[in-house]
Coordinates of C-alpha atoms in Angstrom, one line a residue:
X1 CA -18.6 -52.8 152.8
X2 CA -18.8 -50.2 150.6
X3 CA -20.7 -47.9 153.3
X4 CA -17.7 -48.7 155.8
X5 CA -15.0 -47.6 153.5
X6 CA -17.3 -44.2 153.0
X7 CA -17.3 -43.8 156.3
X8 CA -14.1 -44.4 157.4
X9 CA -12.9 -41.8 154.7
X10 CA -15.4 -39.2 155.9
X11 CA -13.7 -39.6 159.6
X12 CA -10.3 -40.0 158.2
X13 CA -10.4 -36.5 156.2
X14 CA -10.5 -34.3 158.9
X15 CA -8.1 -36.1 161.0
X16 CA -5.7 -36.1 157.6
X17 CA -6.5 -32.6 156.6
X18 CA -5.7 -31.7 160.5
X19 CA -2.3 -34.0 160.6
X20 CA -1.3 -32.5 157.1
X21 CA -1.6 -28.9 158.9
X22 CA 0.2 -30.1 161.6
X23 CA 3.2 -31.0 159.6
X24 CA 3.2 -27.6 158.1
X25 CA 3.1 -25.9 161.3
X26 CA 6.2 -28.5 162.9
X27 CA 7.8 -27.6 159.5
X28 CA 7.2 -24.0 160.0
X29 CA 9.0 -23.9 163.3
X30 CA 12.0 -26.0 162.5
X31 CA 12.9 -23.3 160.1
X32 CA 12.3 -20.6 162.6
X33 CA 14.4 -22.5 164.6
X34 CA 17.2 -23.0 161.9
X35 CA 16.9 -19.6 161.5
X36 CA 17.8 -18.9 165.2
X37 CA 20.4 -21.5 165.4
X38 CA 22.1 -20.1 162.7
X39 CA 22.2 -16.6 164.3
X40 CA 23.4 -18.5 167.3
X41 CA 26.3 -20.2 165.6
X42 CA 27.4 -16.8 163.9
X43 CA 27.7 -14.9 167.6
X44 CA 31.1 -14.3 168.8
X45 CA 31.0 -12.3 172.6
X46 CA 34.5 -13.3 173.5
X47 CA 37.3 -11.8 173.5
X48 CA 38.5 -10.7 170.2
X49 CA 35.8 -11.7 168.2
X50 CA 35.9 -15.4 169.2
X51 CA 33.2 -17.9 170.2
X52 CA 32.7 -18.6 174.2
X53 CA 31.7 -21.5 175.7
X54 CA 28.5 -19.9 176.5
X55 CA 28.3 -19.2 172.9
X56 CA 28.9 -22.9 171.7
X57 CA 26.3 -24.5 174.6
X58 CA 23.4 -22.3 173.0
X59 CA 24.2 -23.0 169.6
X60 CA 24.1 -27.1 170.7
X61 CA 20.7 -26.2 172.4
X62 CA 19.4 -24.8 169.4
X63 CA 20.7 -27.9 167.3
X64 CA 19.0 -30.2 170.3
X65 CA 15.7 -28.3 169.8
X66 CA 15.8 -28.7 166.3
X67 CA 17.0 -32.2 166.3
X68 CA 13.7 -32.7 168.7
X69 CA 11.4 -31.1 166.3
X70 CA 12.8 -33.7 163.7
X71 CA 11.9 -36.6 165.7
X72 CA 8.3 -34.9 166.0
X73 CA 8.2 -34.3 162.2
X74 CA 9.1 -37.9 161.5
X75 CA 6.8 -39.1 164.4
X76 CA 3.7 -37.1 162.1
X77 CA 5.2 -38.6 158.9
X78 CA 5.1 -41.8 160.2
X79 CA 1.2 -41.4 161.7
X80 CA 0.6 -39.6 158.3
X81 CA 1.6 -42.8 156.4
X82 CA 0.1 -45.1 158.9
X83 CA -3.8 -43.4 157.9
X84 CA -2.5 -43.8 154.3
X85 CA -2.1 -47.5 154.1
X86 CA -5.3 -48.1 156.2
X87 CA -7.1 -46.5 153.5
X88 CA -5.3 -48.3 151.0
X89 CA -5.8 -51.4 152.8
X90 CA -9.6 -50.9 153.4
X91 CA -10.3 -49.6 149.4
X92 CA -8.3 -52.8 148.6
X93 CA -10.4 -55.0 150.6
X94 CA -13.2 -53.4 148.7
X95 CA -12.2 -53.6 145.5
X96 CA -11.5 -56.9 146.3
X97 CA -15.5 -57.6 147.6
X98 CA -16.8 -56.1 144.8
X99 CA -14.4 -58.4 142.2
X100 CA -15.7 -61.5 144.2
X101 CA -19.3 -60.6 144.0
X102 CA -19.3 -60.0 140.1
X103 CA -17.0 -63.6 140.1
X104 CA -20.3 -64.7 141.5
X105 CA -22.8 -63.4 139.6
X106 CA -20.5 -63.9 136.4
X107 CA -20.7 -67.5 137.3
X108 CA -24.2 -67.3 138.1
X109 CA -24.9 -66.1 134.9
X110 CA -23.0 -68.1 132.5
X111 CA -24.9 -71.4 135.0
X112 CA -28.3 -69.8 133.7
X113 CA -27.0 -69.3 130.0
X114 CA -25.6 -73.3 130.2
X115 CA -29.4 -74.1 131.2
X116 CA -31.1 -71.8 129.0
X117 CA -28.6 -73.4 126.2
X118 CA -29.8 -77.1 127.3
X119 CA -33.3 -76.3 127.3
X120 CA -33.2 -75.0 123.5
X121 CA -31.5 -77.4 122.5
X122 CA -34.0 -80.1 123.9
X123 CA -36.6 -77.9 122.3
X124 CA -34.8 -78.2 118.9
X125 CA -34.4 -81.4 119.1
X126 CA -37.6 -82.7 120.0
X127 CA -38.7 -80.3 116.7
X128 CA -36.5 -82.0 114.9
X129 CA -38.2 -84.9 115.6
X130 CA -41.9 -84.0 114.6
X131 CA -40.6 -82.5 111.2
X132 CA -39.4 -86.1 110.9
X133 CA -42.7 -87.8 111.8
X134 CA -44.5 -85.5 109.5
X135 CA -41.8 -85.7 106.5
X136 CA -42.4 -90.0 106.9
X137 CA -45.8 -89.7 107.4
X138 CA -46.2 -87.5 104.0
X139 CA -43.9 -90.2 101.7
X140 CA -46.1 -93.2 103.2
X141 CA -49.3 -91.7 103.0
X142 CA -48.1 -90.4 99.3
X143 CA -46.7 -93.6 98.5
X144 CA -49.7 -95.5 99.6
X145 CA -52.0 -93.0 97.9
X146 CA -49.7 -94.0 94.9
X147 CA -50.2 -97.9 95.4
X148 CA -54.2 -97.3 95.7
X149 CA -54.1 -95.0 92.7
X150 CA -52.7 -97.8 90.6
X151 CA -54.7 -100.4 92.1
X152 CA -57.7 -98.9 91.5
X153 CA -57.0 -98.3 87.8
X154 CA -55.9 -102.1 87.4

């Protein structure tokens, strides 16, 4: 999973380095052409210093070409933050692999600790019972040492 996401951001970092520079360059010549439309909306060839009609239909075309280069900036935008929440969506999907697995071996683990736990305490228990045995063993065979102690000197 993890090689997948590498990989996908290996391909994707050209292709977002590349995008990113095309934005810049659309971005570049929408203010060349701002710049032009302005100069075409500050001409005045008519008569006495006024605005023709010729005037006002470049001055439009100039506002449609920029108004087109919009739409292509907001197309790249749009591509730009379509790449974006594929990566997000695939380093999400990994984190979220990676969480599971430790879940696992976190559960794994603590399984094997409960076991390990059990068997000491079997252990301890079953030395618990020996020290016993040996502890009653000792008082009878003292006690009995005691009874033929006092036997024998009666």
């Amino acid at each position: 999973m993890l090689k997948r996401y590498l990989l996908l951001i290996l391909m994707l970092a050209p292709f977002s380095l590349f995008a990113q520079a095309k934005l810049d360059k659309l971005v570049s010549e929408r203010t060349s052409m701002h710049s032009a439309w302005k100069t075409s909306e500050s001409k005045k060839t008519g008569i006495f210093g006024n605005r023709t009609k010729k005037d006002m239909i470049e001055t439009n075309d100039w506002m449609e070409r920029i108004i087109q280069k919009d739409n292509q900036i907001m197309d790249e935008l749009k591509m730009l933050s379509e790449i974006e929440k594929t990566e997000i969506t695939y380093e999400k999907n990994d984190y979220k692999f990676i969480s599971q697995k430790q879940e696992r071996e976190i559960a794994m683990l603590k399984r094997q600790l409960a076991e390990k736990e059990g068997i000491a305490m079997e252990e301890k228990s079953e030395s618990r019972t020996y020290e016993w045995l040996t502890f009653i063993f000792f008082l009878s065979t003292a006690f009995l040492s005691f009874l033929f102690w006092k036997r024998s000197k009666a």
